mmCIF file with all atom_site columns, C-alpha atoms and ligand atoms in Angstrom:
data_model
loop_
_atom_site.group_PDB
_atom_site.id
_atom_site.type_symbol
_atom_site.label_atom_id
_atom_site.label_alt_id
_atom_site.label_comp_id
_atom_site.label_asym_id
_atom_site.label_entity_id
_atom_site.label_seq_id
_atom_site.pdbx_PDB_ins_code
_atom_site.Cartn_x
_atom_site.Cartn_y
_atom_site.Cartn_z
_atom_site.occupancy
_atom_site.B_iso_or_equiv
_atom_site.pdbx_formal_charge
_atom_site.auth_seq_id
_atom_site.auth_comp_id
_atom_site.auth_asym_id
_atom_site.auth_atom_id
_atom_site.pdbx_PDB_model_num
ATOM   1  C  CA  . MET A 1 1  ? 91.789  86.157 127.327 1.00 50.00 ? 1445 MET A CA  1
ATOM   2  C  CA  . THR A 1 2  ? 92.872  89.585 128.397 1.00 56.00 ? 1446 THR A CA  1
ATOM   3  C  CA  . ARG A 1 3  ? 92.988  92.608 126.233 1.00 60.00 ? 1447 ARG A CA  1
ATOM   4  C  CA  . ALA A 1 4  ? 96.841  92.654 126.372 1.00 59.00 ? 1448 ALA A CA  1
ATOM   5  C  CA  . ASP A 1 5  ? 96.914  89.073 124.968 1.00 64.00 ? 1449 ASP A CA  1
ATOM   6  C  CA  . THR A 1 6  ? 94.694  90.070 122.097 1.00 66.00 ? 1450 THR A CA  1
ATOM   7  C  CA  . LEU A 1 7  ? 96.774  93.044 121.350 1.00 65.00 ? 1451 LEU A CA  1
ATOM   8  C  CA  . SER A 1 8  ? 100.098 91.227 121.256 1.00 74.00 ? 1452 SER A CA  1
ATOM   9  C  CA  . GLU A 1 9  ? 98.661  88.444 119.160 1.00 70.00 ? 1453 GLU A CA  1
ATOM   10 C  CA  . ARG A 1 10 ? 97.421  91.136 116.767 1.00 69.00 ? 1454 ARG A CA  1
ATOM   11 C  CA  . GLN A 1 11 ? 100.853 92.872 116.584 1.00 71.00 ? 1455 GLN A CA  1
ATOM   12 C  CA  . GLU A 1 12 ? 102.464 89.537 115.909 1.00 70.00 ? 1456 GLU A CA  1
ATOM   13 C  CA  . TYR A 1 13 ? 100.239 89.126 112.828 1.00 66.00 ? 1457 TYR A CA  1
ATOM   14 C  CA  . LEU A 1 14 ? 100.924 92.606 111.685 1.00 67.00 ? 1458 LEU A CA  1
ATOM   15 C  CA  . ARG A 1 15 ? 104.640 92.060 111.992 1.00 71.00 ? 1459 ARG A CA  1
ATOM   16 C  CA  . GLY A 1 16 ? 104.298 88.813 110.055 1.00 77.00 ? 1460 GLY A CA  1
ATOM   17 C  CA  . GLY A 1 17 ? 103.209 90.839 107.078 1.00 82.00 ? 1461 GLY A CA  1
ATOM   18 C  CA  . PHE A 1 18 ? 99.444  90.523 107.666 1.00 88.00 ? 1462 PHE A CA  1
ATOM   19 C  CA  . ALA A 1 19 ? 97.383  93.568 106.854 1.00 90.00 ? 1463 ALA A CA  1
ATOM   20 C  CA  . GLU A 1 20 ? 93.985  94.322 108.266 1.00 91.00 ? 1464 GLU A CA  1
ATOM   21 C  CA  . LEU A 1 21 ? 91.223  94.303 105.713 1.00 92.00 ? 1465 LEU A CA  1
ATOM   22 C  CA  . ALA A 1 22 ? 87.546  94.835 106.108 1.00 91.00 ? 1466 ALA A CA  1
ATOM   23 C  CA  . CYS A 1 23 ? 85.129  92.844 103.962 1.00 88.00 ? 1467 CYS A CA  1
ATOM   24 C  CA  . GLU A 1 24 ? 83.149  95.228 101.838 1.00 87.00 ? 1468 GLU A CA  1
ATOM   25 C  CA  . ARG A 1 25 ? 80.086  93.127 102.140 1.00 84.00 ? 1469 ARG A CA  1
ATOM   26 C  CA  . CYS A 1 26 ? 79.809  92.490 105.843 1.00 85.00 ? 1470 CYS A CA  1
ATOM   27 C  CA  . ALA A 1 27 ? 82.531  94.763 107.301 1.00 88.00 ? 1471 ALA A CA  1
ATOM   28 C  CA  . ALA A 1 28 ? 84.153  91.883 109.141 1.00 88.00 ? 1472 ALA A CA  1
ATOM   29 C  CA  . VAL A 1 29 ? 87.908  92.688 109.696 1.00 91.00 ? 1473 VAL A CA  1
ATOM   30 C  CA  . VAL A 1 30 ? 90.240  89.932 108.918 1.00 90.00 ? 1474 VAL A CA  1
ATOM   31 C  CA  . LEU A 1 31 ? 94.051  89.697 108.596 1.00 91.00 ? 1475 LEU A CA  1
ATOM   32 C  CA  . VAL A 1 32 ? 95.329  89.151 105.070 1.00 92.00 ? 1476 VAL A CA  1
ATOM   33 C  CA  . ARG A 1 33 ? 98.722  88.464 103.634 1.00 92.00 ? 1477 ARG A CA  1
ATOM   34 C  CA  . LYS A 1 34 ? 99.762  87.885 100.061 1.00 91.00 ? 1478 LYS A CA  1
ATOM   35 C  CA  . SER A 1 35 ? 102.743 85.533 99.847  1.00 89.00 ? 1479 SER A CA  1
ATOM   36 C  CA  . SER A 1 36 ? 102.619 85.589 96.069  1.00 90.00 ? 1480 SER A CA  1
ATOM   37 C  CA  . PRO A 1 37 ? 100.100 86.853 93.528  1.00 88.00 ? 1481 PRO A CA  1
ATOM   38 C  CA  . GLN A 1 38 ? 98.412  83.505 93.591  1.00 88.00 ? 1482 GLN A CA  1
ATOM   39 C  CA  . GLN A 1 39 ? 98.517  82.899 97.266  1.00 90.00 ? 1483 GLN A CA  1
ATOM   40 C  CA  . THR A 1 40 ? 96.559  84.618 99.905  1.00 89.00 ? 1484 THR A CA  1
ATOM   41 C  CA  . SER A 1 41 ? 96.501  83.770 103.554 1.00 89.00 ? 1485 SER A CA  1
ATOM   42 C  CA  . VAL A 1 42 ? 93.410  84.985 105.440 1.00 88.00 ? 1486 VAL A CA  1
ATOM   43 C  CA  . GLN A 1 43 ? 93.325  84.916 109.225 1.00 86.00 ? 1487 GLN A CA  1
ATOM   44 C  CA  . TRP A 1 44 ? 89.798  85.049 110.552 1.00 84.00 ? 1488 TRP A CA  1
ATOM   45 C  CA  . THR A 1 45 ? 89.318  86.376 114.011 1.00 83.00 ? 1489 THR A CA  1
ATOM   46 C  CA  . THR A 1 46 ? 86.430  84.870 115.984 1.00 83.00 ? 1490 THR A CA  1
ATOM   47 C  CA  . ALA A 1 47 ? 84.602  88.221 115.841 1.00 84.00 ? 1491 ALA A CA  1
ATOM   48 C  CA  . ALA A 1 48 ? 85.035  88.441 112.102 1.00 86.00 ? 1492 ALA A CA  1
ATOM   49 C  CA  . ALA A 1 49 ? 83.764  84.899 111.527 1.00 82.00 ? 1493 ALA A CA  1
ATOM   50 C  CA  . ARG A 1 50 ? 80.774  85.720 113.601 1.00 81.00 ? 1494 ARG A CA  1
ATOM   51 C  CA  . GLN A 1 51 ? 80.141  89.011 111.779 1.00 80.00 ? 1495 GLN A CA  1
ATOM   52 C  CA  . CYS A 1 52 ? 80.385  87.726 108.317 1.00 76.00 ? 1496 CYS A CA  1
ATOM   53 C  CA  . VAL A 1 53 ? 77.029  87.221 106.635 1.00 64.00 ? 1497 VAL A CA  1
ATOM   54 C  CA  . THR A 1 54 ? 78.277  84.291 104.616 1.00 65.00 ? 1498 THR A CA  1
ATOM   55 C  CA  . GLU A 1 55 ? 77.883  80.755 105.782 1.00 61.00 ? 1499 GLU A CA  1
ATOM   56 C  CA  . LEU A 1 56 ? 81.435  80.057 106.637 1.00 57.00 ? 1500 LEU A CA  1
ATOM   57 C  CA  . GLY A 1 57 ? 82.966  76.691 105.922 1.00 56.00 ? 1501 GLY A CA  1
ATOM   58 C  CA  . ALA A 1 58 ? 84.424  74.843 108.852 1.00 50.00 ? 1502 ALA A CA  1
ATOM   59 C  CA  . LEU A 1 59 ? 88.002  74.726 107.620 1.00 52.00 ? 1503 LEU A CA  1
ATOM   60 C  CA  . VAL A 1 60 ? 88.545  77.497 105.171 1.00 55.00 ? 1504 VAL A CA  1
ATOM   61 C  CA  . PRO A 1 61 ? 86.088  80.353 105.542 1.00 60.00 ? 1505 PRO A CA  1
ATOM   62 C  CA  . THR A 1 62 ? 85.555  82.266 102.282 1.00 71.00 ? 1506 THR A CA  1
ATOM   63 C  CA  . CYS A 1 63 ? 83.313  85.247 101.631 1.00 82.00 ? 1507 CYS A CA  1
ATOM   64 C  CA  . PRO A 1 64 ? 82.735  86.533 98.143  1.00 83.00 ? 1508 PRO A CA  1
ATOM   65 C  CA  . GLY A 1 65 ? 82.725  90.095 99.511  1.00 87.00 ? 1509 GLY A CA  1
ATOM   66 C  CA  . LEU A 1 66 ? 86.057  89.565 101.126 1.00 88.00 ? 1510 LEU A CA  1
ATOM   67 C  CA  . ARG A 1 67 ? 87.553  88.192 98.000  1.00 88.00 ? 1511 ARG A CA  1
ATOM   68 C  CA  . ALA A 1 68 ? 86.582  91.237 96.077  1.00 91.00 ? 1512 ALA A CA  1
ATOM   69 C  CA  . SER A 1 69 ? 87.890  93.408 98.896  1.00 92.00 ? 1513 SER A CA  1
ATOM   70 C  CA  . ILE A 1 70 ? 91.262  91.628 98.678  1.00 92.00 ? 1514 ILE A CA  1
ATOM   71 C  CA  . ASP A 1 71 ? 91.494  92.083 94.942  1.00 92.00 ? 1515 ASP A CA  1
ATOM   72 C  CA  . GLN A 1 72 ? 90.611  95.771 95.358  1.00 93.00 ? 1516 GLN A CA  1
ATOM   73 C  CA  . ALA A 1 73 ? 93.287  96.116 97.939  1.00 93.00 ? 1517 ALA A CA  1
ATOM   74 C  CA  . VAL A 1 74 ? 95.843  94.556 95.738  1.00 93.00 ? 1518 VAL A CA  1
ATOM   75 C  CA  . ARG A 1 75 ? 94.918  96.893 92.815  1.00 94.00 ? 1519 ARG A CA  1
ATOM   76 C  CA  . THR A 1 76 ? 95.175  99.951 94.957  1.00 94.00 ? 1520 THR A CA  1
ATOM   77 C  CA  . GLY A 1 77 ? 98.474  98.864 96.494  1.00 91.00 ? 1521 GLY A CA  1
ATOM   78 C  CA  . ARG A 1 78 ? 97.054  98.653 99.955  1.00 88.00 ? 1522 ARG A CA  1
ATOM   79 C  CA  . LEU A 1 79 ? 98.049  95.042 100.066 1.00 90.00 ? 1523 LEU A CA  1
ATOM   80 C  CA  . GLU A 1 80 ? 101.674 94.338 99.248  1.00 87.00 ? 1524 GLU A CA  1
ATOM   81 C  CA  . VAL A 1 81 ? 102.367 91.505 96.883  1.00 88.00 ? 1525 VAL A CA  1
ATOM   82 C  CA  . PRO A 1 82 ? 105.903 90.207 96.847  1.00 86.00 ? 1526 PRO A CA  1
HETATM 83 ZN ZN1 . LIG B 2 .  ? 82.058  88.925 104.346 1.00 57.89 ? 2148 LIG B ZN1 1
#
């Protein structure tokens, strides 16, 4: 994959309402979008999944540090909730 491909893919996510968020525990950067207060979409990049210290599940990677970071971002208004 070229760098241009990576960039356009990234911009696509950002346009789709995803925000970049760094896990406070492992500093992995993932793309997060809140579609409702209860629903959170997290897009893991390959690099982020590799960096996260948590043993990631095969289908739905979760990291306790990331969850806390998302809550924090919602509280501070960094992450928009519709
Ligand atoms: Zn993490």
